[in-house]
mmCIF file of C-alpha atoms in Angstrom:
data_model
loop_
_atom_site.group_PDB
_atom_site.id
_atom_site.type_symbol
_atom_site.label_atom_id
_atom_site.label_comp_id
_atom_site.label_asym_id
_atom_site.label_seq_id
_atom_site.Cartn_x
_atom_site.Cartn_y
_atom_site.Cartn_z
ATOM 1 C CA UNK B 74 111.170 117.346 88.514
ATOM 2 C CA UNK B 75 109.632 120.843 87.677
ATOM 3 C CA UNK B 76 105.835 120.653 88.233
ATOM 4 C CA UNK B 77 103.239 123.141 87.298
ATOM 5 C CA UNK B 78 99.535 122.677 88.444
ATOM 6 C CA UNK B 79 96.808 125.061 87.273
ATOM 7 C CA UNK B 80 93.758 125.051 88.590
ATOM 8 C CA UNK B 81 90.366 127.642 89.228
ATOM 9 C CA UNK B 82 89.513 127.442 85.727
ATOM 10 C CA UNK B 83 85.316 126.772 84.469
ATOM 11 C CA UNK B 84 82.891 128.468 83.035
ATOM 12 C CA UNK B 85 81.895 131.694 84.037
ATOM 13 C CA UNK B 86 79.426 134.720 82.280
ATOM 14 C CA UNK B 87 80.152 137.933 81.222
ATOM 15 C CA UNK B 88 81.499 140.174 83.434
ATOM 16 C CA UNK B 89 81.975 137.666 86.243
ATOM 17 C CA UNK B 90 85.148 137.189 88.044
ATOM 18 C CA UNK B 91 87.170 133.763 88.699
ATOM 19 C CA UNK B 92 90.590 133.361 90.514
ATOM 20 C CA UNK B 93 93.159 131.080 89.012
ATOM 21 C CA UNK B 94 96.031 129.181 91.461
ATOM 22 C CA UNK B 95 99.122 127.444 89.755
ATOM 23 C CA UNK B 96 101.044 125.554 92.534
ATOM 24 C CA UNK B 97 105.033 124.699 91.904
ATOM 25 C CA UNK B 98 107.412 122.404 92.972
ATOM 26 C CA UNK B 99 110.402 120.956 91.930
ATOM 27 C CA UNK B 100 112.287 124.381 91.986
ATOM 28 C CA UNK B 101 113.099 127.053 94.072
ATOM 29 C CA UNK B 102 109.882 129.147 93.529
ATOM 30 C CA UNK B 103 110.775 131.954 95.386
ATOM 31 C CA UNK B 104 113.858 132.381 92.886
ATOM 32 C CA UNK B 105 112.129 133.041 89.459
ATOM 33 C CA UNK B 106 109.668 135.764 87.998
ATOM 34 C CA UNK B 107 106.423 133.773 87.145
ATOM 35 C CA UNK B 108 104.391 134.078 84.468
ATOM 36 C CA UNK B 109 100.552 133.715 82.334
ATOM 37 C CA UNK B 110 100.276 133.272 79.025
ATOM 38 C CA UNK B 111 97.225 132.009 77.520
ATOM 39 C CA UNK B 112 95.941 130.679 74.182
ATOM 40 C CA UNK B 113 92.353 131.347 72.800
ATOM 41 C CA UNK B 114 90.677 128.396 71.157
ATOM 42 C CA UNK B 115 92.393 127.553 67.513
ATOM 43 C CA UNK B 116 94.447 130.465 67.858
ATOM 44 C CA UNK B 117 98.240 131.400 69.074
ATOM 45 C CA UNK B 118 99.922 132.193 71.934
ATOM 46 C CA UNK B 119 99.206 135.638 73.931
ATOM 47 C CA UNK B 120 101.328 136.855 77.409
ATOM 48 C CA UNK B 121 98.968 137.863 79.386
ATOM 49 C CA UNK B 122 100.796 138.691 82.582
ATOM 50 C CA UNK B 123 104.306 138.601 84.595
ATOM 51 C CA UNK B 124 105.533 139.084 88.413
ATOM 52 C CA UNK B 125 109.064 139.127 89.709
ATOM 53 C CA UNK B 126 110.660 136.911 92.099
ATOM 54 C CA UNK B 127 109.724 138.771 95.490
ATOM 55 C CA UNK B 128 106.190 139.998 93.813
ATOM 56 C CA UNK B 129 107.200 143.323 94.104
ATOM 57 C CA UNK B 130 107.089 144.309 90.358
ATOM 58 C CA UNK B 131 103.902 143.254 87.948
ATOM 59 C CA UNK B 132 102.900 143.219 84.518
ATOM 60 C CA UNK B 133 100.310 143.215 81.880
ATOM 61 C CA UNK B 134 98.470 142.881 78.264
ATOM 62 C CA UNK B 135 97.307 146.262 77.736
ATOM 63 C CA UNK B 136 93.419 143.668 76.896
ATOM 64 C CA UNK B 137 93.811 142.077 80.632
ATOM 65 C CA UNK B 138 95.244 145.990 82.827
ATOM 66 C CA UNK B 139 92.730 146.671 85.058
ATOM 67 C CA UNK B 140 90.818 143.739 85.156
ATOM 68 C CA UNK B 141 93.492 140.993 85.925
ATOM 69 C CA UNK B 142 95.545 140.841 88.958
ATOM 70 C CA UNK B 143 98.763 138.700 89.107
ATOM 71 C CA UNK B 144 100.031 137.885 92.656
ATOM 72 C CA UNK B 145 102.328 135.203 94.647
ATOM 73 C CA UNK B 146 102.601 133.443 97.697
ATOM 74 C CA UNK B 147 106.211 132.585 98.258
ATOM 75 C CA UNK B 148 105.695 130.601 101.579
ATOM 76 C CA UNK B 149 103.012 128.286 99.660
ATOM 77 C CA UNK B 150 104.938 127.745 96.122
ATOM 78 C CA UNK B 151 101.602 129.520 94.270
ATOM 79 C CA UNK B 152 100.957 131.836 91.794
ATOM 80 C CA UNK B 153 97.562 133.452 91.196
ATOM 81 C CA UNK B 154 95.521 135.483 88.512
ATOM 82 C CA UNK B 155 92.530 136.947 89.990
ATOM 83 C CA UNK B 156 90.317 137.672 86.646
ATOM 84 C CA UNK B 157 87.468 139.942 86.759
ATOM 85 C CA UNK B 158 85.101 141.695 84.180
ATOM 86 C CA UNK B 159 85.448 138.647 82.014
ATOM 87 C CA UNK B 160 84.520 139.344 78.634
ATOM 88 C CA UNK B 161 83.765 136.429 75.875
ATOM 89 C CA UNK B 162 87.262 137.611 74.642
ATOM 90 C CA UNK B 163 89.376 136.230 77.408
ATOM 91 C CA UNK B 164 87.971 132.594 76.755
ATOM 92 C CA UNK B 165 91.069 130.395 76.413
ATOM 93 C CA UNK B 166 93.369 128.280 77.880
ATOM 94 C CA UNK B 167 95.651 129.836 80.921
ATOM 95 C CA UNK B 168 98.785 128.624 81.155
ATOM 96 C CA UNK B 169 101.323 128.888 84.048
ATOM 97 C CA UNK B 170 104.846 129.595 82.877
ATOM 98 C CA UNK B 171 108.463 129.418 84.539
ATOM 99 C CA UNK B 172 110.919 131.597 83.295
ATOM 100 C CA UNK B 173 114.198 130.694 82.919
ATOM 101 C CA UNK B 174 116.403 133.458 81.867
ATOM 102 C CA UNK B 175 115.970 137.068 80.279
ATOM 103 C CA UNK B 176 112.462 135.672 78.136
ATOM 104 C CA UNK B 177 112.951 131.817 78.166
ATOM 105 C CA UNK B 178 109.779 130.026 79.354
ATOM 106 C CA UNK B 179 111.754 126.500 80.371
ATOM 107 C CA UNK B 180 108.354 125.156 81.791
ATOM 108 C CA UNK B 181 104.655 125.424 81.141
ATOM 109 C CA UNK B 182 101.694 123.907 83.114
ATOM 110 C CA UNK B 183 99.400 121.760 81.669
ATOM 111 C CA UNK B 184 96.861 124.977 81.409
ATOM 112 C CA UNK B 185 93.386 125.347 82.702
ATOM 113 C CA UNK B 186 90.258 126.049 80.434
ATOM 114 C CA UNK B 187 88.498 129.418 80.817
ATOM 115 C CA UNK B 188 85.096 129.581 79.289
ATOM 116 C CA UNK B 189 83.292 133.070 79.398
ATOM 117 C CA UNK B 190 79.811 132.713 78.346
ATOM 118 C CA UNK B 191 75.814 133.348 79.136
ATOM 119 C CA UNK P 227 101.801 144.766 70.964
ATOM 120 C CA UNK P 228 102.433 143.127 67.434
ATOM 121 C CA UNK P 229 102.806 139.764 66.976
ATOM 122 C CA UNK P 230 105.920 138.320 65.132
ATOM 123 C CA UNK P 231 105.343 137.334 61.554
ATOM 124 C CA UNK P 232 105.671 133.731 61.309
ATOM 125 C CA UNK P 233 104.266 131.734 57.730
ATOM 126 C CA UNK P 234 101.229 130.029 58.682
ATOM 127 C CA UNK P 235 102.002 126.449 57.406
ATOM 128 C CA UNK P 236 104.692 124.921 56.114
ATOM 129 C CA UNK P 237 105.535 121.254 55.209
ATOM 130 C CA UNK P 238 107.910 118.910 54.135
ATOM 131 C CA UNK P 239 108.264 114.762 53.752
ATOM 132 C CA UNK P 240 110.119 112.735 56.024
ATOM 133 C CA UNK P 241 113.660 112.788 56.182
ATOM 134 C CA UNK P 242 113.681 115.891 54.346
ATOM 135 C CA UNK P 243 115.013 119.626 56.479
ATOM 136 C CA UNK P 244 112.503 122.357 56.470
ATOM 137 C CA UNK P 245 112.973 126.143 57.992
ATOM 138 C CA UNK P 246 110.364 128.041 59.621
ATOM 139 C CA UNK P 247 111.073 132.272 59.885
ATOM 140 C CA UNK P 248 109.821 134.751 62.221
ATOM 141 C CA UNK P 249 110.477 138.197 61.350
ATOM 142 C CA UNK P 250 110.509 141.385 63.314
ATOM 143 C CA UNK P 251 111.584 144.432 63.738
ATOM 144 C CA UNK P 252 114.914 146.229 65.385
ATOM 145 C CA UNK P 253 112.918 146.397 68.672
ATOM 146 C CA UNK P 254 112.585 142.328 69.123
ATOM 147 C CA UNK P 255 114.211 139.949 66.997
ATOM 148 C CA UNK P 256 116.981 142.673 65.244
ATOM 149 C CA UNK P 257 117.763 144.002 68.388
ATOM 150 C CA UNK P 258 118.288 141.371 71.194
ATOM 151 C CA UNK P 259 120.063 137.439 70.890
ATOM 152 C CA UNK P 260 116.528 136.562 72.830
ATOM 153 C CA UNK P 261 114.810 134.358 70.504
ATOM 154 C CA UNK P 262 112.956 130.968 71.343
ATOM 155 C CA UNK P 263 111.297 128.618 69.857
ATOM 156 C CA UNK P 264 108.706 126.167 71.400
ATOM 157 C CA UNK P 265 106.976 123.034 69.951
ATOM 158 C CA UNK P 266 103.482 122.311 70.315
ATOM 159 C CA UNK P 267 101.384 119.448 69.430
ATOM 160 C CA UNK P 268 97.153 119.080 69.841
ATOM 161 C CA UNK P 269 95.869 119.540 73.161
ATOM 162 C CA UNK P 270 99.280 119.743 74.445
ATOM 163 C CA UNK P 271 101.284 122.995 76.261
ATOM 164 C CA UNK P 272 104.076 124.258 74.646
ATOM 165 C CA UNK P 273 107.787 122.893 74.689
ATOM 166 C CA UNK P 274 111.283 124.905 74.612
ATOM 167 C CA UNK P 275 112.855 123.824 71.413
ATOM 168 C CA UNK P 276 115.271 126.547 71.358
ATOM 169 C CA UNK P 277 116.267 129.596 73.330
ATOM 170 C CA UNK P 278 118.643 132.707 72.886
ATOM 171 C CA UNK P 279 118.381 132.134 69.172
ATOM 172 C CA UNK P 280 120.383 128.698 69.028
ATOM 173 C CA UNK P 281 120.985 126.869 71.857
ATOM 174 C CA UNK P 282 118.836 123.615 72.891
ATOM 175 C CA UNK P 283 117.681 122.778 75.803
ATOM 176 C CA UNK P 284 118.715 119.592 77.815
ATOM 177 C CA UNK P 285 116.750 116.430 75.794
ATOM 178 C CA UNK P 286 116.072 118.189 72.375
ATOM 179 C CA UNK P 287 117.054 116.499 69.659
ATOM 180 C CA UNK P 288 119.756 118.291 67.480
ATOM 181 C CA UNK P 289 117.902 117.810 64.500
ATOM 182 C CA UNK P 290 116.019 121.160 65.641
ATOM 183 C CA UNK P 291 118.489 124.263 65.115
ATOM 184 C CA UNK P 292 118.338 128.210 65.659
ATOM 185 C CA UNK P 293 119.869 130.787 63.574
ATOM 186 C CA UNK P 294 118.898 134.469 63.371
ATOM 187 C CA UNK P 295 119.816 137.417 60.587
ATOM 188 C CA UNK P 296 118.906 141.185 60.825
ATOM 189 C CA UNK P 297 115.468 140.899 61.830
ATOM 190 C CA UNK P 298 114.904 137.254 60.752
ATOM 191 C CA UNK P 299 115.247 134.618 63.148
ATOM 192 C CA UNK P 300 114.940 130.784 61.865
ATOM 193 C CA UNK P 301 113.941 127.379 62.830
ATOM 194 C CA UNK P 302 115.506 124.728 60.841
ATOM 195 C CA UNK P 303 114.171 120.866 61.491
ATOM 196 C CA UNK P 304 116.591 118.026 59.776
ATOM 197 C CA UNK P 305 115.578 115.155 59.228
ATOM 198 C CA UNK P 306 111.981 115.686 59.509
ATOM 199 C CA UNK P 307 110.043 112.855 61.413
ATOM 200 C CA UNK P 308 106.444 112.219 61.981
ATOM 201 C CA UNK P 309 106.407 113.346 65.412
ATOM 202 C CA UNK P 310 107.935 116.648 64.096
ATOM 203 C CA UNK P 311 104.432 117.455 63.154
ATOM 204 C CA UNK P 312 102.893 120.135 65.188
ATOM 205 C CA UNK P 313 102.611 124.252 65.469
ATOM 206 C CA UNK P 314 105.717 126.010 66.169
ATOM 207 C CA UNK P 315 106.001 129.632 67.893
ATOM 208 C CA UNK P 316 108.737 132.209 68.076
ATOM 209 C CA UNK P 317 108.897 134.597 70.760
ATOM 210 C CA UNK P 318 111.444 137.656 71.395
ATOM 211 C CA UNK P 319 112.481 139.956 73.898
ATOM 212 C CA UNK P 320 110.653 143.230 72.941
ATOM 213 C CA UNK P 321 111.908 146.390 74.190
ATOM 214 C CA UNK P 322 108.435 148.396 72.322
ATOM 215 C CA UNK P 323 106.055 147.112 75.067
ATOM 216 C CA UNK P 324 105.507 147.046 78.628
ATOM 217 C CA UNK P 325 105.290 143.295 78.677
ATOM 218 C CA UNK P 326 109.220 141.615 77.448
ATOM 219 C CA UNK P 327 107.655 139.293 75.538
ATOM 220 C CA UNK P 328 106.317 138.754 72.126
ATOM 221 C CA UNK P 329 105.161 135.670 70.349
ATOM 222 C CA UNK P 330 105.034 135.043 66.532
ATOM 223 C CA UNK P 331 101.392 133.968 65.001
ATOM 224 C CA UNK P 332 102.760 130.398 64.789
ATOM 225 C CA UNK P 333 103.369 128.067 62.233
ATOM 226 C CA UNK P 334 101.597 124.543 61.424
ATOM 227 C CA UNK P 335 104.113 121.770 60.245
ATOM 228 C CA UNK P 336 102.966 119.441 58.292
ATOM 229 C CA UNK P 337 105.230 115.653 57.531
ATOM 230 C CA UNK P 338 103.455 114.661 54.503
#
């Protein structure tokens, strides 16, 4: 069974940093680009970030370049987004996402709450 | 990156079909056979309902169906059930962005 565990989220001020983890199993991590796509209280969903199978080729929301950083660890089944410069904007829920094929998201995590505040 | 343009509620009464639309342009929806649809209820992530325009996953019910035209994709729901009630997004290969992905506004069902 495909599993999807985020974790790192909390409250955090303004222009503070905080590093999410999402740890897989039930697949062959290793073998699928990862994504994070994240959903602002009452509102829809935004992609807010992508990385290919190996890590070797990253993307981004033109609101997250520069101040997000997607990464992988193969060998531990975890994908990260290291947030900094947090601005109230980027409050929402951060949810991991598989991809299946081409722009299919087969399966989501059960997100992790972002709150930035003073 | 613009969203797709998806009504923001729709309803219908039990038993009765109801279609949901998410329009683009030539560079998403009109251009690609890339289209899914995922189901969301309250406090809940998102579910695959429907990907490459009209296939279903494994386990969805085939009461949920995919069809696309020009730059018009559609969700149709038969046989609309209580449990049917929740938001509903599109999303669409994009070929206008640096990120593949775009996602419509979504769309609140209502089962009266």
């Amino acid at each position: 069974e495909v599993q999807l565990v985020e974790s790192g989220g909390g409250l955090v001020q303004p222009g503070g940093s905080l590093r999410l983890s999402c740890s897989a199993s039930g697949f062959t991590f290793s073998s699928y680009a990862m994504h994070w796509v994240r959903q602002a209280p009452g509102k829809g969903l935004e992609y807010v970030s992508a990385i290919s199978s190996n890590g070797g080729s990253t993307y981004y929301a033109d609101s997250v370049k520069g101040r997000f950083t997607i990464s992988r660890d193969n060998s531990k089944n975890t994908l990260y987004l290291q947030m900094s410069s947090l601005r109230a904007e980027d409050t929402a829920v951060y949810y991991c996402v598989k991809l299946a094929t081409v722009t299919t998201f087969d399966y989501w995590g059960q997100g992790t709450l972002v709150t930035v505040s003073s | 990156q613009s969203a797709l343009t998806q009504p923001a509620s729709v309803s219908g009464s039990p038993g009765q079909s109801i279609t949901i639309s998410c329009t683009g342009t030539s560079s998403d929806v009109g251009g690609y056979n890339y289209v899914s649809w995922y189901q969301q209820h309250p406090g809940k992530a998102p579910k695959l309902m429907i990907y490459d325009v009209s296939n279903r996953p494994s386990g969805v019910s085939n009461r949920f169906s995919g069809s696309k035209s020009g730059n018009t994709a559609s969700l149709t729901i038969s046989g609309l059930q209580a449990e049917d009630e929740a938001d509903y997004y599109c999303s669409s290969y994009t070929s206008s962005s640096t990120l593949p992905v775009v996602f419509g506004g979504g769309t609140k069902l209502t089962v009266l």
